[in-house]
Amino acid sequence: MTDSPCRLFDWTRPRTLWFGAVTWCLFTAAWAQLPQTQLPREELRIGMFKVDAQIASTPKQREIGLMHRDSMAPNEGMLFVFEQAQPYCFWMKNTRLPLSIAFINAQGRVTNIADMAPMSETSHCATEPVRFALEVNKGWFSQHRVSAGSMIRGSFWSGW
């Protein structure tokens, strides 16, 4: 007696269970490597310059950040928003773009800036407790003469 086509997907058979598990793992691994590009956006002002920033405000959004992105517009970035001020640290695991990060206190003042290499697990930390961090393309801050002490403005800060 031969197996009918319906028996091919009989989940009680070990071979089918293994195939289903592998398929599920491949699907979820591929989905987990998609960049987040549809987060809410906010226009930030740094001196006379503007940054179109995606807002990462939940733990999951902050965890993914700019991972798996292959490019970013010149005046685009991601603003990480934290509930409490702490000296947060960032790394570049699974992040393909070279980035610069500005750590920002609750008043919108840049506390320090660091350049970060792609795919690195080196930690880059705020020098004091901060509520925000802004990632942009590497070199953007130096090209626009933004440094520690610079103020970042936007409607986002009005609620804090």
GROMACS .gro file of C-alpha atoms in nm:
model
  160
    1MET     CA    1   0.000   0.000   0.000
    2THR     CA    2   0.143   0.341  -0.095
    3ASP     CA    3   0.114   0.672   0.092
    4SER     CA    4  -0.158   0.901  -0.035
    5PRO     CA    5  -0.072   1.266  -0.104
    6CYS     CA    6  -0.259   1.356   0.215
    7ARG     CA    7  -0.018   1.146   0.420
    8LEU     CA    8   0.270   1.367   0.305
    9PHE     CA    9   0.164   1.625   0.563
   10ASP     CA   10   0.077   1.386   0.841
   11TRP     CA   11   0.222   1.572   1.141
   12THR     CA   12   0.246   1.251   1.339
   13ARG     CA   13   0.528   1.133   1.114
   14PRO     CA   14   0.877   1.232   1.234
   15ARG     CA   15   1.001   1.327   0.885
   16THR     CA   16   0.711   1.570   0.838
   17LEU     CA   17   0.762   1.718   1.185
   18TRP     CA   18   1.129   1.779   1.107
   19PHE     CA   19   1.043   1.940   0.771
   20GLY     CA   20   0.783   2.163   0.936
   21ALA     CA   21   1.024   2.270   1.212
   22VAL     CA   22   1.299   2.355   0.963
   23THR     CA   23   1.057   2.551   0.746
   24TRP     CA   24   0.931   2.746   1.048
   25CYS     CA   25   1.286   2.826   1.164
   26LEU     CA   26   1.389   2.948   0.819
   27PHE     CA   27   1.077   3.163   0.790
   28THR     CA   28   1.119   3.325   1.133
   29ALA     CA   29   1.494   3.379   1.080
   30ALA     CA   30   1.431   3.557   0.750
   31TRP     CA   31   1.155   3.770   0.904
   32ALA     CA   32   1.376   3.866   1.199
   33GLN     CA   33   1.639   4.006   0.960
   34LEU     CA   34   1.412   4.263   0.797
   35PRO     CA   35   1.505   4.626   0.869
   36GLN     CA   36   1.251   4.845   1.044
   37THR     CA   37   1.166   5.131   0.813
   38GLN     CA   38   0.805   5.208   0.905
   39LEU     CA   39   0.850   5.358   1.252
   40PRO     CA   40   0.696   5.697   1.334
   41ARG     CA   41   0.912   5.991   1.225
   42GLU     CA   42   1.001   6.325   1.379
   43GLU     CA   43   1.188   6.620   1.230
   44LEU     CA   44   1.472   6.718   1.460
   45ARG     CA   45   1.669   7.042   1.437
   46ILE     CA   46   2.035   7.070   1.526
   47GLY     CA   47   2.138   7.431   1.470
   48MET     CA   48   2.025   7.513   1.118
   49PHE     CA   49   2.024   7.147   1.008
   50LYS     CA   50   1.734   6.901   1.003
   51VAL     CA   51   1.731   6.527   1.063
   52ASP     CA   52   1.436   6.309   0.962
   53ALA     CA   53   1.445   6.065   1.255
   54GLN     CA   54   1.259   5.741   1.297
   55ILE     CA   55   1.146   5.705   1.658
   56ALA     CA   56   1.239   5.381   1.837
   57SER     CA   57   1.050   5.403   2.165
   58THR     CA   58   0.962   5.044   2.261
   59PRO     CA   59   1.210   4.784   2.388
   60LYS     CA   60   1.173   4.576   2.068
   61GLN     CA   61   1.214   4.881   1.839
   62ARG     CA   62   1.525   4.987   2.032
   63GLU     CA   63   1.665   4.633   2.019
   64ILE     CA   64   1.636   4.614   1.639
   65GLY     CA   65   1.736   4.976   1.577
   66LEU     CA   66   1.906   5.015   1.239
   67MET     CA   67   2.005   4.648   1.208
   68HIS     CA   68   1.991   4.488   0.863
   69ARG     CA   69   1.971   4.819   0.672
   70ASP     CA   70   2.188   4.856   0.364
   71SER     CA   71   2.150   5.232   0.324
   72MET     CA   72   2.011   5.544   0.486
   73ALA     CA   73   1.937   5.886   0.337
   74PRO     CA   74   2.198   6.158   0.413
   75ASN     CA   75   1.981   6.351   0.664
   76GLU     CA   76   1.800   6.052   0.810
   77GLY     CA   77   1.854   5.888   1.146
   78MET     CA   78   1.696   5.702   1.433
   79LEU     CA   79   1.613   5.854   1.771
   80PHE     CA   80   1.609   5.605   2.057
   81VAL     CA   81   1.377   5.714   2.337
   82PHE     CA   82   1.416   5.574   2.689
   83GLU     CA   83   1.176   5.602   2.981
   84GLN     CA   84   1.448   5.678   3.237
   85ALA     CA   85   1.780   5.858   3.218
   86GLN     CA   86   2.075   5.617   3.241
   87PRO     CA   87   2.424   5.592   3.086
   88TYR     CA   88   2.306   5.363   2.802
   89CYS     CA   89   2.546   5.173   2.577
   90PHE     CA   90   2.507   5.073   2.211
   91TRP     CA   91   2.678   4.822   1.985
   92MET     CA   92   2.659   4.749   1.612
   93LYS     CA   93   2.580   4.377   1.601
   94ASN     CA   94   2.400   4.301   1.271
   95THR     CA   95   2.422   4.668   1.172
   96ARG     CA   96   2.571   4.702   0.824
   97LEU     CA   97   2.601   5.082   0.810
   98PRO     CA   98   2.883   5.282   0.971
   99LEU     CA   99   2.708   5.518   1.212
  100SER     CA  100   2.770   5.805   1.452
  101ILE     CA  101   2.571   5.826   1.772
  102ALA     CA  102   2.492   6.130   1.986
  103PHE     CA  103   2.379   6.071   2.342
  104ILE     CA  104   2.126   6.335   2.448
  105ASN     CA  105   1.998   6.433   2.792
  106ALA     CA  106   1.633   6.509   2.878
  107GLN     CA  107   1.678   6.878   2.792
  108GLY     CA  108   1.804   6.800   2.439
  109ARG     CA  109   2.174   6.867   2.506
  110VAL     CA  110   2.428   6.636   2.341
  111THR     CA  111   2.646   6.482   2.612
  112ASN     CA  112   2.888   6.295   2.386
  113ILE     CA  113   2.926   6.155   2.034
  114ALA     CA  114   3.087   5.831   1.915
  115ASP     CA  115   3.162   5.684   1.571
  116MET     CA  116   3.069   5.318   1.537
  117ALA     CA  117   3.202   5.056   1.294
  118PRO     CA  118   2.960   4.815   1.122
  119MET     CA  119   2.902   4.467   1.264
  120SER     CA  120   3.104   4.542   1.578
  121GLU     CA  121   3.018   4.432   1.930
  122THR     CA  122   3.227   4.712   2.083
  123SER     CA  123   3.020   4.912   2.332
  124HIS     CA  124   2.975   5.287   2.291
  125CYS     CA  125   2.834   5.446   2.606
  126ALA     CA  126   2.691   5.775   2.723
  127THR     CA  127   2.922   5.964   2.957
  128GLU     CA  128   2.628   6.060   3.180
  129PRO     CA  129   2.263   5.958   3.219
  130VAL     CA  130   2.064   6.029   2.901
  131ARG     CA  131   1.705   5.983   2.782
  132PHE     CA  132   1.780   5.979   2.408
  133ALA     CA  133   2.035   5.862   2.153
  134LEU     CA  134   2.042   5.970   1.788
  135GLU     CA  135   2.211   5.752   1.525
  136VAL     CA  136   2.298   5.900   1.185
  137ASN     CA  137   2.536   5.813   0.903
  138LYS     CA  138   2.897   5.811   1.022
  139GLY     CA  139   3.053   6.155   1.008
  140TRP     CA  140   2.724   6.348   0.992
  141PHE     CA  141   2.780   6.518   1.329
  142SER     CA  142   3.137   6.625   1.250
  143GLN     CA  143   3.039   6.746   0.900
  144HIS     CA  144   2.767   6.963   1.055
  145ARG     CA  145   2.984   7.078   1.347
  146VAL     CA  146   2.767   6.911   1.610
  147SER     CA  147   2.953   6.830   1.932
  148ALA     CA  148   2.900   6.779   2.304
  149GLY     CA  149   2.694   7.072   2.430
  150SER     CA  150   2.499   7.118   2.104
  151MET     CA  151   2.121   7.139   2.147
  152ILE     CA  152   1.872   6.926   1.958
  153ARG     CA  153   1.524   7.070   1.906
  154GLY     CA  154   1.194   6.935   1.785
  155SER     CA  155   0.835   6.899   1.887
  156PHE     CA  156   0.941   6.571   2.043
  157TRP     CA  157   1.102   6.749   2.338
  158SER     CA  158   0.795   6.959   2.419
  159GLY     CA  159   0.637   6.661   2.597
  160TRP     CA  160   0.934   6.594   2.822
   0.00000   0.00000   0.00000
